[in-house]
C-alpha cells in the first residue's frame, strides 16, 4: 500500500487525514462449506479478477499514553477502483475501524 498522512491538528489529541492506494492479488479462488470440524470444497467464484486496485480514506486520532507510546484510532473507508468481477462490474467497498498502539524511538 501507498498511504499518505497529513496532520490537521497537532496538540494533545492529534488529528490526521490519511489516504492512499493499494494493490490486491487473488491468491486462491476456492469456496468451502465449513460445518463444525468438517470442511467441504463446493467450487469457486466465476469471473473473479486476479488483480485489483483499491483506495482508502480515513481520519486518524492519536493520543499520547506515555512519552513515546501513543494510542491510535482510525475510521477508514476503502473503495475498489477496479471491479472484483469484470463481468458484472461489481466494485466492493468497506468501512473499518483500526486501533492500536504505536511506539516512537
mmCIF file of N, CA, C and O in Angstrom:
data_model
loop_
_atom_site.group_PDB
_atom_site.id
_atom_site.type_symbol
_atom_site.label_atom_id
_atom_site.label_comp_id
_atom_site.label_asym_id
_atom_site.label_seq_id
_atom_site.Cartn_x
_atom_site.Cartn_y
_atom_site.Cartn_z
ATOM 1 N N UNK A 1 0.826 -1.206 0.000
ATOM 2 C CA UNK A 1 0.000 0.000 0.000
ATOM 3 C C UNK A 1 0.863 1.261 0.000
ATOM 4 O O UNK A 1 1.973 1.268 0.510
ATOM 5 N N UNK A 2 0.314 2.298 -0.544
ATOM 6 C CA UNK A 2 0.937 3.615 -0.521
ATOM 7 C C UNK A 2 -0.037 4.545 0.194
ATOM 8 O O UNK A 2 -1.091 4.881 -0.330
ATOM 9 N N UNK A 3 0.298 4.922 1.435
ATOM 10 C CA UNK A 3 -0.589 5.715 2.274
ATOM 11 C C UNK A 3 0.122 7.017 2.649
ATOM 12 O O UNK A 3 1.283 7.006 3.051
ATOM 13 N N UNK A 4 -0.592 8.132 2.536
ATOM 14 C CA UNK A 4 -0.069 9.432 2.959
ATOM 15 C C UNK A 4 -0.897 9.927 4.139
ATOM 16 O O UNK A 4 -2.087 9.650 4.243
ATOM 17 N N UNK A 5 -0.229 10.645 5.027
ATOM 18 C CA UNK A 5 -0.889 11.174 6.221
ATOM 19 C C UNK A 5 -0.590 12.665 6.325
ATOM 20 O O UNK A 5 0.556 13.077 6.215
ATOM 21 N N UNK A 6 -1.630 13.465 6.538
ATOM 22 C CA UNK A 6 -1.474 14.908 6.695
ATOM 23 C C UNK A 6 -2.027 15.315 8.055
ATOM 24 O O UNK A 6 -3.205 15.091 8.344
ATOM 25 N N UNK A 7 -1.175 15.895 8.894
ATOM 26 C CA UNK A 7 -1.559 16.272 10.246
ATOM 27 C C UNK A 7 -2.389 17.546 10.197
ATOM 28 O O UNK A 7 -1.919 18.587 9.771
ATOM 29 N N UNK A 8 -3.656 17.467 10.618
ATOM 30 C CA UNK A 8 -4.553 18.622 10.650
ATOM 31 C C UNK A 8 -4.444 19.389 11.961
ATOM 32 O O UNK A 8 -4.439 20.610 11.980
ATOM 33 N N UNK A 9 -4.392 18.654 13.072
ATOM 34 C CA UNK A 9 -4.291 19.247 14.406
ATOM 35 C C UNK A 9 -3.136 18.566 15.124
ATOM 36 O O UNK A 9 -3.075 17.335 15.188
ATOM 37 N N UNK A 10 -2.211 19.346 15.678
ATOM 38 C CA UNK A 10 -1.037 18.785 16.345
ATOM 39 C C UNK A 10 -1.001 19.273 17.788
ATOM 40 O O UNK A 10 -0.241 20.168 18.146
ATOM 41 N N UNK A 11 -1.881 18.721 18.612
ATOM 42 C CA UNK A 11 -1.970 19.082 20.037
ATOM 43 C C UNK A 11 -1.908 17.806 20.860
ATOM 44 O O UNK A 11 -1.420 16.788 20.398
ATOM 45 N N UNK A 12 -2.479 17.832 22.060
ATOM 46 C CA UNK A 12 -2.529 16.637 22.911
ATOM 47 C C UNK A 12 -3.269 15.508 22.196
ATOM 48 O O UNK A 12 -2.836 14.372 22.215
ATOM 49 N N UNK A 13 -4.371 15.856 21.547
ATOM 50 C CA UNK A 13 -5.087 14.912 20.688
ATOM 51 C C UNK A 13 -4.775 15.320 19.254
ATOM 52 O O UNK A 13 -5.198 16.379 18.797
ATOM 53 N N UNK A 14 -4.003 14.495 18.557
ATOM 54 C CA UNK A 14 -3.613 14.807 17.183
ATOM 55 C C UNK A 14 -4.651 14.232 16.224
ATOM 56 O O UNK A 14 -5.180 13.147 16.440
ATOM 57 N N UNK A 15 -4.939 14.980 15.173
ATOM 58 C CA UNK A 15 -5.895 14.557 14.152
ATOM 59 C C UNK A 15 -5.214 14.639 12.794
ATOM 60 O O UNK A 15 -4.644 15.674 12.442
ATOM 61 N N UNK A 16 -5.264 13.538 12.044
ATOM 62 C CA UNK A 16 -4.644 13.483 10.729
ATOM 63 C C UNK A 16 -5.620 12.938 9.709
ATOM 64 O O UNK A 16 -6.505 12.150 10.032
ATOM 65 N N UNK A 17 -5.427 13.351 8.481
ATOM 66 C CA UNK A 17 -6.182 12.827 7.342
ATOM 67 C C UNK A 17 -5.276 11.832 6.632
ATOM 68 O O UNK A 17 -4.113 12.156 6.339
ATOM 69 N N UNK A 18 -5.764 10.628 6.395
ATOM 70 C CA UNK A 18 -4.964 9.604 5.727
ATOM 71 C C UNK A 18 -5.670 9.157 4.456
ATOM 72 O O UNK A 18 -6.897 9.144 4.373
ATOM 73 N N UNK A 19 -4.880 8.782 3.479
ATOM 74 C CA UNK A 19 -5.444 8.287 2.230
ATOM 75 C C UNK A 19 -4.363 7.665 1.380
ATOM 76 O O UNK A 19 -3.171 7.912 1.564
ATOM 77 N N UNK A 20 -4.791 6.835 0.446
ATOM 78 C CA UNK A 20 -3.813 6.202 -0.416
ATOM 79 C C UNK A 20 -4.408 5.106 -1.276
ATOM 80 O O UNK A 20 -5.635 4.973 -1.403
ATOM 81 N N UNK A 21 -3.516 4.311 -1.827
ATOM 82 C CA UNK A 21 -3.888 3.247 -2.753
ATOM 83 C C UNK A 21 -3.173 1.963 -2.381
ATOM 84 O O UNK A 21 -2.115 1.981 -1.763
ATOM 85 N N UNK A 22 -3.761 0.847 -2.782
ATOM 86 C CA UNK A 22 -3.104 -0.448 -2.600
ATOM 87 C C UNK A 22 -3.521 -1.388 -3.719
ATOM 88 O O UNK A 22 -4.569 -1.213 -4.340
ATOM 89 N N UNK A 23 -2.668 -2.353 -3.962
ATOM 90 C CA UNK A 23 -2.970 -3.376 -4.962
ATOM 91 C C UNK A 23 -3.365 -4.657 -4.236
ATOM 92 O O UNK A 23 -2.913 -4.933 -3.127
ATOM 93 N N UNK A 24 -4.215 -5.423 -4.863
ATOM 94 C CA UNK A 24 -4.740 -6.646 -4.257
ATOM 95 C C UNK A 24 -4.602 -7.790 -5.260
ATOM 96 O O UNK A 24 -4.982 -7.650 -6.420
ATOM 97 N N UNK A 25 -4.048 -8.903 -4.802
ATOM 98 C CA UNK A 25 -3.869 -10.079 -5.637
ATOM 99 C C UNK A 25 -4.723 -11.220 -5.092
ATOM 100 O O UNK A 25 -4.687 -11.501 -3.900
ATOM 101 N N UNK A 26 -5.471 -11.875 -5.972
ATOM 102 C CA UNK A 26 -6.281 -13.025 -5.571
ATOM 103 C C UNK A 26 -5.356 -14.230 -5.466
ATOM 104 O O UNK A 26 -4.779 -14.671 -6.457
ATOM 105 N N UNK A 27 -5.189 -14.763 -4.271
ATOM 106 C CA UNK A 27 -4.260 -15.867 -4.035
ATOM 107 C C UNK A 27 -4.899 -17.225 -4.314
ATOM 108 O O UNK A 27 -4.239 -18.128 -4.807
ATOM 109 N N UNK A 28 -6.172 -17.372 -4.011
ATOM 110 C CA UNK A 28 -6.844 -18.653 -4.192
ATOM 111 C C UNK A 28 -8.328 -18.378 -4.395
ATOM 112 O O UNK A 28 -8.898 -17.535 -3.730
ATOM 113 N N UNK A 29 -8.933 -19.055 -5.324
ATOM 114 C CA UNK A 29 -10.346 -18.834 -5.622
ATOM 115 C C UNK A 29 -11.121 -20.129 -5.389
ATOM 116 O O UNK A 29 -11.686 -20.697 -6.316
ATOM 117 N N UNK A 30 -11.098 -20.592 -4.171
ATOM 118 C CA UNK A 30 -11.844 -21.794 -3.797
ATOM 119 C C UNK A 30 -12.872 -21.443 -2.736
ATOM 120 O O UNK A 30 -12.631 -20.603 -1.878
ATOM 121 N N UNK A 31 -14.025 -22.093 -2.817
ATOM 122 C CA UNK A 31 -15.084 -21.883 -1.826
ATOM 123 C C UNK A 31 -15.298 -23.179 -1.054
ATOM 124 O O UNK A 31 -15.343 -24.256 -1.639
ATOM 125 N N UNK A 32 -15.428 -23.041 0.264
ATOM 126 C CA UNK A 32 -15.611 -24.202 1.137
ATOM 127 C C UNK A 32 -16.822 -23.986 2.026
ATOM 128 O O UNK A 32 -17.150 -22.872 2.397
ATOM 129 N N UNK A 33 -17.465 -25.082 2.387
ATOM 130 C CA UNK A 33 -18.545 -25.078 3.364
ATOM 131 C C UNK A 33 -17.978 -25.696 4.627
ATOM 132 O O UNK A 33 -17.480 -26.830 4.601
ATOM 133 N N UNK A 34 -18.017 -24.951 5.725
ATOM 134 C CA UNK A 34 -17.490 -25.435 6.996
ATOM 135 C C UNK A 34 -18.663 -25.703 7.918
ATOM 136 O O UNK A 34 -19.468 -24.821 8.212
ATOM 137 N N UNK A 35 -18.756 -26.931 8.385
ATOM 138 C CA UNK A 35 -19.809 -27.362 9.307
ATOM 139 C C UNK A 35 -19.136 -28.047 10.484
ATOM 140 O O UNK A 35 -18.766 -29.220 10.398
ATOM 141 N N UNK A 36 -18.981 -27.295 11.569
ATOM 142 C CA UNK A 36 -18.273 -27.825 12.732
ATOM 143 C C UNK A 36 -16.813 -28.034 12.385
ATOM 144 O O UNK A 36 -16.115 -27.109 12.009
ATOM 145 N N UNK A 37 -16.335 -29.271 12.458
ATOM 146 C CA UNK A 37 -14.947 -29.581 12.110
ATOM 147 C C UNK A 37 -14.837 -30.137 10.685
ATOM 148 O O UNK A 37 -13.756 -30.465 10.233
ATOM 149 N N UNK A 38 -15.952 -30.198 9.960
ATOM 150 C CA UNK A 38 -15.959 -30.749 8.595
ATOM 151 C C UNK A 38 -15.878 -29.608 7.580
ATOM 152 O O UNK A 38 -16.649 -28.653 7.616
ATOM 153 N N UNK A 39 -14.919 -29.705 6.651
ATOM 154 C CA UNK A 39 -14.699 -28.690 5.618
ATOM 155 C C UNK A 39 -14.880 -29.356 4.252
ATOM 156 O O UNK A 39 -14.156 -30.278 3.909
ATOM 157 N N UNK A 40 -15.848 -28.860 3.459
ATOM 158 C CA UNK A 40 -16.175 -29.463 2.170
ATOM 159 C C UNK A 40 -15.965 -28.445 1.049
ATOM 160 O O UNK A 40 -16.476 -27.329 1.110
ATOM 161 N N UNK A 41 -15.219 -28.852 0.018
ATOM 162 C CA UNK A 41 -14.994 -27.995 -1.152
ATOM 163 C C UNK A 41 -16.287 -27.935 -1.956
ATOM 164 O O UNK A 41 -16.867 -28.958 -2.297
ATOM 165 N N UNK A 42 -16.754 -26.704 -2.279
ATOM 166 C CA UNK A 42 -18.003 -26.573 -3.033
ATOM 167 C C UNK A 42 -17.811 -25.851 -4.366
ATOM 168 O O UNK A 42 -18.765 -25.620 -5.090
ATOM 169 N N UNK A 43 -16.569 -25.482 -4.706
ATOM 170 C CA UNK A 43 -16.322 -24.872 -6.004
ATOM 171 C C UNK A 43 -15.522 -23.594 -5.908
ATOM 172 O O UNK A 43 -14.716 -23.413 -5.003
ATOM 173 N N UNK A 44 -15.786 -22.695 -6.852
ATOM 174 C CA UNK A 44 -15.074 -21.427 -6.914
ATOM 175 C C UNK A 44 -16.020 -20.348 -7.434
ATOM 176 O O UNK A 44 -17.096 -20.649 -7.942
ATOM 177 N N UNK A 45 -15.597 -19.095 -7.296
ATOM 178 C CA UNK A 45 -16.387 -17.973 -7.780
ATOM 179 C C UNK A 45 -15.961 -17.656 -9.199
ATOM 180 O O UNK A 45 -14.789 -17.372 -9.448
ATOM 181 N N UNK A 46 -16.886 -17.688 -10.135
ATOM 182 C CA UNK A 46 -16.564 -17.439 -11.537
ATOM 183 C C UNK A 46 -16.362 -15.952 -11.795
ATOM 184 O O UNK A 46 -17.029 -15.105 -11.209
ATOM 185 N N UNK A 47 -15.430 -15.643 -12.702
ATOM 186 C CA UNK A 47 -15.245 -14.275 -13.161
ATOM 187 C C UNK A 47 -14.443 -13.375 -12.256
ATOM 188 O O UNK A 47 -14.375 -12.178 -12.500
ATOM 189 N N UNK A 48 -13.846 -13.887 -11.188
ATOM 190 C CA UNK A 48 -13.060 -13.043 -10.281
ATOM 191 C C UNK A 48 -11.760 -12.617 -10.953
ATOM 192 O O UNK A 48 -11.078 -13.423 -11.577
ATOM 193 N N UNK A 49 -11.415 -11.340 -10.837
ATOM 194 C CA UNK A 49 -10.178 -10.817 -11.400
ATOM 195 C C UNK A 49 -9.026 -11.148 -10.454
ATOM 196 O O UNK A 49 -9.167 -11.063 -9.237
ATOM 197 N N UNK A 50 -7.868 -11.510 -11.009
ATOM 198 C CA UNK A 50 -6.705 -11.871 -10.199
ATOM 199 C C UNK A 50 -6.012 -10.655 -9.581
ATOM 200 O O UNK A 50 -5.243 -10.785 -8.643
ATOM 201 N N UNK A 51 -6.260 -9.459 -10.111
ATOM 202 C CA UNK A 51 -5.593 -8.245 -9.647
ATOM 203 C C UNK A 51 -6.605 -7.104 -9.572
ATOM 204 O O UNK A 51 -7.420 -6.929 -10.470
ATOM 205 N N UNK A 52 -6.553 -6.322 -8.501
ATOM 206 C CA UNK A 52 -7.424 -5.150 -8.376
ATOM 207 C C UNK A 52 -6.689 -4.040 -7.640
ATOM 208 O O UNK A 52 -5.692 -4.277 -6.960
ATOM 209 N N UNK A 53 -7.192 -2.828 -7.789
ATOM 210 C CA UNK A 53 -6.606 -1.653 -7.134
ATOM 211 C C UNK A 53 -7.684 -1.022 -6.256
ATOM 212 O O UNK A 53 -8.831 -0.885 -6.676
ATOM 213 N N UNK A 54 -7.309 -0.663 -5.028
ATOM 214 C CA UNK A 54 -8.269 -0.041 -4.121
ATOM 215 C C UNK A 54 -7.705 1.262 -3.574
ATOM 216 O O UNK A 54 -6.499 1.497 -3.576
ATOM 217 N N UNK A 55 -8.602 2.110 -3.113
ATOM 218 C CA UNK A 55 -8.220 3.377 -2.484
ATOM 219 C C UNK A 55 -8.785 3.398 -1.071
ATOM 220 O O UNK A 55 -9.758 2.710 -0.773
ATOM 221 N N UNK A 56 -8.184 4.198 -0.212
ATOM 222 C CA UNK A 56 -8.692 4.319 1.157
ATOM 223 C C UNK A 56 -8.591 5.764 1.616
ATOM 224 O O UNK A 56 -7.716 6.515 1.184
ATOM 225 N N UNK A 57 -9.510 6.132 2.488
ATOM 226 C CA UNK A 57 -9.557 7.471 3.050
ATOM 227 C C UNK A 57 -10.013 7.354 4.497
ATOM 228 O O UNK A 57 -10.958 6.616 4.795
ATOM 229 N N UNK A 58 -9.341 8.054 5.395
ATOM 230 C CA UNK A 58 -9.725 7.958 6.796
ATOM 231 C C UNK A 58 -9.216 9.121 7.622
ATOM 232 O O UNK A 58 -8.460 9.971 7.151
ATOM 233 N N UNK A 59 -9.653 9.162 8.870
ATOM 234 C CA UNK A 59 -9.180 10.117 9.868
ATOM 235 C C UNK A 59 -8.408 9.343 10.919
ATOM 236 O O UNK A 59 -8.814 8.252 11.314
ATOM 237 N N UNK A 60 -7.326 9.894 11.380
ATOM 238 C CA UNK A 60 -6.509 9.231 12.393
ATOM 239 C C UNK A 60 -6.472 10.090 13.648
ATOM 240 O O UNK A 60 -6.124 11.272 13.587
ATOM 241 N N UNK A 61 -6.827 9.496 14.777
ATOM 242 C CA UNK A 61 -6.777 10.165 16.072
ATOM 243 C C UNK A 61 -5.633 9.544 16.870
ATOM 244 O O UNK A 61 -5.526 8.320 16.948
ATOM 245 N N UNK A 62 -4.793 10.385 17.471
ATOM 246 C CA UNK A 62 -3.627 9.895 18.209
ATOM 247 C C UNK A 62 -3.524 10.608 19.552
ATOM 248 O O UNK A 62 -3.555 11.835 19.610
ATOM 249 N N UNK A 63 -3.427 9.821 20.617
ATOM 250 C CA UNK A 63 -3.336 10.352 21.976
ATOM 251 C C UNK A 63 -2.102 9.760 22.646
ATOM 252 O O UNK A 63 -1.915 8.539 22.625
ATOM 253 N N UNK A 64 -1.252 10.592 23.247
ATOM 254 C CA UNK A 64 -0.088 10.037 23.951
ATOM 255 C C UNK A 64 -0.506 9.338 25.244
ATOM 256 O O UNK A 64 -1.351 9.832 25.992
ATOM 257 N N UNK A 65 0.084 8.174 25.475
ATOM 258 C CA UNK A 65 -0.140 7.432 26.720
ATOM 259 C C UNK A 65 1.042 7.686 27.655
ATOM 260 O O UNK A 65 0.865 7.986 28.827
ATOM 261 N N UNK A 66 2.246 7.533 27.112
ATOM 262 C CA UNK A 66 3.499 7.880 27.786
ATOM 263 C C UNK A 66 4.313 8.725 26.816
ATOM 264 O O UNK A 66 3.819 9.069 25.742
ATOM 265 N N UNK A 67 5.560 9.017 27.164
ATOM 266 C CA UNK A 67 6.381 9.897 26.337
ATOM 267 C C UNK A 67 6.536 9.388 24.898
ATOM 268 O O UNK A 67 6.435 10.148 23.945
ATOM 269 N N UNK A 68 6.768 8.111 24.711
ATOM 270 C CA UNK A 68 6.979 7.567 23.364
ATOM 271 C C UNK A 68 5.935 6.523 22.959
ATOM 272 O O UNK A 68 6.077 5.875 21.932
ATOM 273 N N UNK A 69 4.873 6.360 23.753
ATOM 274 C CA UNK A 69 3.804 5.401 23.451
ATOM 275 C C UNK A 69 2.524 6.160 23.157
ATOM 276 O O UNK A 69 2.110 7.016 23.942
ATOM 277 N N UNK A 70 1.903 5.844 22.042
ATOM 278 C CA UNK A 70 0.701 6.540 21.588
ATOM 279 C C UNK A 70 -0.404 5.547 21.281
ATOM 280 O O UNK A 70 -0.141 4.444 20.778
ATOM 281 N N UNK A 71 -1.643 5.939 21.569
ATOM 282 C CA UNK A 71 -2.821 5.150 21.191
ATOM 283 C C UNK A 71 -3.403 5.767 19.921
ATOM 284 O O UNK A 71 -3.613 6.976 19.848
ATOM 285 N N UNK A 72 -3.646 4.948 18.911
ATOM 286 C CA UNK A 72 -4.196 5.402 17.626
ATOM 287 C C UNK A 72 -5.564 4.786 17.386
ATOM 288 O O UNK A 72 -5.794 3.624 17.731
ATOM 289 N N UNK A 73 -6.442 5.559 16.782
ATOM 290 C CA UNK A 73 -7.744 5.062 16.353
ATOM 291 C C UNK A 73 -8.045 5.697 14.996
ATOM 292 O O UNK A 73 -7.888 6.905 14.841
ATOM 293 N N UNK A 74 -8.451 4.864 14.027
ATOM 294 C CA UNK A 74 -8.631 5.375 12.669
ATOM 295 C C UNK A 74 -9.837 4.749 11.979
ATOM 296 O O UNK A 74 -9.796 3.598 11.563
ATOM 297 N N UNK A 75 -10.939 5.495 11.843
ATOM 298 C CA UNK A 75 -12.033 5.030 10.989
ATOM 299 C C UNK A 75 -11.608 5.217 9.529
ATOM 300 O O UNK A 75 -11.023 6.245 9.176
ATOM 301 N N UNK A 76 -11.883 4.199 8.703
ATOM 302 C CA UNK A 76 -11.398 4.229 7.322
ATOM 303 C C UNK A 76 -12.462 3.704 6.355
ATOM 304 O O UNK A 76 -13.188 2.773 6.659
ATOM 305 N N UNK A 77 -12.517 4.334 5.187
ATOM 306 C CA UNK A 77 -13.378 3.904 4.083
ATOM 307 C C UNK A 77 -12.477 3.409 2.958
ATOM 308 O O UNK A 77 -11.517 4.087 2.576
ATOM 309 N N UNK A 78 -12.768 2.209 2.455
ATOM 310 C CA UNK A 78 -11.974 1.604 1.387
ATOM 311 C C UNK A 78 -12.887 1.315 0.202
ATOM 312 O O UNK A 78 -13.959 0.739 0.378
ATOM 313 N N UNK A 79 -12.444 1.726 -0.992
ATOM 314 C CA UNK A 79 -13.234 1.543 -2.211
ATOM 315 C C UNK A 79 -12.342 0.972 -3.304
ATOM 316 O O UNK A 79 -11.236 1.462 -3.527
ATOM 317 N N UNK A 80 -12.814 -0.077 -3.958
ATOM 318 C CA UNK A 80 -12.050 -0.693 -5.034
ATOM 319 C C UNK A 80 -12.256 0.094 -6.320
ATOM 320 O O UNK A 80 -13.385 0.324 -6.744
ATOM 321 N N UNK A 81 -11.166 0.522 -6.951
ATOM 322 C CA UNK A 81 -11.213 1.306 -8.177
ATOM 323 C C UNK A 81 -11.411 0.427 -9.404
ATOM 324 O O UNK A 81 -11.943 0.879 -10.409
ATOM 325 N N UNK A 82 -10.952 -0.806 -9.320
ATOM 326 C CA UNK A 82 -11.169 -1.761 -10.411
ATOM 327 C C UNK A 82 -12.165 -2.804 -9.935
ATOM 328 O O UNK A 82 -12.185 -3.169 -8.756
ATOM 329 N N UNK A 83 -13.024 -3.308 -10.800
ATOM 330 C CA UNK A 83 -14.043 -4.264 -10.366
ATOM 331 C C UNK A 83 -13.440 -5.598 -9.928
ATOM 332 O O UNK A 83 -12.470 -6.071 -10.519
ATOM 333 N N UNK A 84 -14.014 -6.185 -8.902
ATOM 334 C CA UNK A 84 -13.601 -7.512 -8.448
ATOM 335 C C UNK A 84 -14.042 -8.569 -9.454
ATOM 336 O O UNK A 84 -13.373 -9.583 -9.636
ATOM 337 N N UNK A 85 -15.166 -8.306 -10.109
ATOM 338 C CA UNK A 85 -15.682 -9.205 -11.136
ATOM 339 C C UNK A 85 -15.953 -8.369 -12.388
ATOM 340 O O UNK A 85 -16.949 -7.652 -12.448
ATOM 341 N N UNK A 86 -15.054 -8.430 -13.400
ATOM 342 C CA UNK A 86 -15.236 -7.613 -14.604
ATOM 343 C C UNK A 86 -16.531 -7.916 -15.363
ATOM 344 O O UNK A 86 -17.054 -7.051 -16.062
ATOM 345 N N UNK A 87 -17.066 -9.129 -15.224
ATOM 346 C CA UNK A 87 -18.304 -9.494 -15.925
ATOM 347 C C UNK A 87 -19.493 -8.689 -15.420
ATOM 348 O O UNK A 87 -20.366 -8.297 -16.188
ATOM 349 N N UNK A 88 -19.533 -8.432 -14.106
ATOM 350 C CA UNK A 88 -20.663 -7.709 -13.513
ATOM 351 C C UNK A 88 -20.346 -6.245 -13.228
ATOM 352 O O UNK A 88 -21.255 -5.453 -13.002
ATOM 353 N N UNK A 89 -19.052 -5.893 -13.188
ATOM 354 C CA UNK A 89 -18.653 -4.534 -12.859
ATOM 355 C C UNK A 89 -18.757 -4.215 -11.379
ATOM 356 O O UNK A 89 -18.708 -3.059 -10.973
ATOM 357 N N UNK A 90 -18.884 -5.251 -10.530
ATOM 358 C CA UNK A 90 -19.052 -5.062 -9.083
ATOM 359 C C UNK A 90 -17.762 -4.517 -8.469
ATOM 360 O O UNK A 90 -16.701 -5.122 -8.581
ATOM 361 N N UNK A 91 -17.830 -3.347 -7.825
ATOM 362 C CA UNK A 91 -16.692 -2.758 -7.116
ATOM 363 C C UNK A 91 -17.026 -2.687 -5.621
ATOM 364 O O UNK A 91 -17.827 -1.864 -5.204
ATOM 365 N N UNK A 92 -16.420 -3.566 -4.821
ATOM 366 C CA UNK A 92 -16.741 -3.591 -3.384
ATOM 367 C C UNK A 92 -16.177 -2.380 -2.642
ATOM 368 O O UNK A 92 -15.275 -1.695 -3.118
ATOM 369 N N UNK A 93 -16.739 -2.120 -1.471
ATOM 370 C CA UNK A 93 -16.269 -1.082 -0.568
ATOM 371 C C UNK A 93 -16.454 -1.575 0.853
ATOM 372 O O UNK A 93 -17.207 -2.512 1.116
ATOM 373 N N UNK A 94 -15.756 -0.942 1.781
ATOM 374 C CA UNK A 94 -15.878 -1.343 3.178
ATOM 375 C C UNK A 94 -15.579 -0.161 4.092
ATOM 376 O O UNK A 94 -14.891 0.786 3.711
ATOM 377 N N UNK A 95 -16.123 -0.226 5.288
ATOM 378 C CA UNK A 95 -15.818 0.699 6.371
ATOM 379 C C UNK A 95 -15.112 -0.109 7.447
ATOM 380 O O UNK A 95 -15.513 -1.238 7.735
ATOM 381 N N UNK A 96 -14.079 0.451 8.047
ATOM 382 C CA UNK A 96 -13.374 -0.275 9.098
ATOM 383 C C UNK A 96 -12.946 0.697 10.195
ATOM 384 O O UNK A 96 -12.882 1.913 9.985
ATOM 385 N N UNK A 97 -12.662 0.147 11.350
ATOM 386 C CA UNK A 97 -12.147 0.915 12.480
ATOM 387 C C UNK A 97 -10.851 0.243 12.919
ATOM 388 O O UNK A 97 -10.863 -0.900 13.394
ATOM 389 N N UNK A 98 -9.747 0.924 12.728
ATOM 390 C CA UNK A 98 -8.439 0.411 13.112
ATOM 391 C C UNK A 98 -8.035 1.065 14.429
ATOM 392 O O UNK A 98 -8.263 2.259 14.621
ATOM 393 N N UNK A 99 -7.432 0.302 15.317
ATOM 394 C CA UNK A 99 -6.986 0.835 16.600
ATOM 395 C C UNK A 99 -5.750 0.090 17.045
ATOM 396 O O UNK A 99 -5.565 -1.087 16.728
ATOM 397 N N UNK A 100 -4.886 0.777 17.769
ATOM 398 C CA UNK A 100 -3.680 0.131 18.267
ATOM 399 C C UNK A 100 -2.758 1.114 18.950
ATOM 400 O O UNK A 100 -3.102 2.282 19.159
ATOM 401 N N UNK A 101 -1.576 0.618 19.278
ATOM 402 C CA UNK A 101 -0.569 1.416 19.948
ATOM 403 C C UNK A 101 0.647 1.577 19.044
ATOM 404 O O UNK A 101 0.958 0.687 18.269
ATOM 405 N N UNK A 102 1.284 2.721 19.126
ATOM 406 C CA UNK A 102 2.488 2.992 18.351
ATOM 407 C C UNK A 102 3.601 3.432 19.296
ATOM 408 O O UNK A 102 3.350 4.160 20.264
ATOM 409 N N UNK A 103 4.799 2.986 19.008
ATOM 410 C CA UNK A 103 5.985 3.365 19.785
ATOM 411 C C UNK A 103 6.893 4.173 18.872
ATOM 412 O O UNK A 103 7.174 3.766 17.744
ATOM 413 N N UNK A 104 7.311 5.338 19.349
ATOM 414 C CA UNK A 104 8.256 6.175 18.598
ATOM 415 C C UNK A 104 9.602 6.180 19.296
ATOM 416 O O UNK A 104 9.682 6.381 20.508
ATOM 417 N N UNK A 105 10.633 5.974 18.531
ATOM 418 C CA UNK A 105 12.009 5.941 19.072
ATOM 419 C C UNK A 105 12.693 7.255 18.832
ATOM 420 O O UNK A 105 12.471 7.958 17.914
#
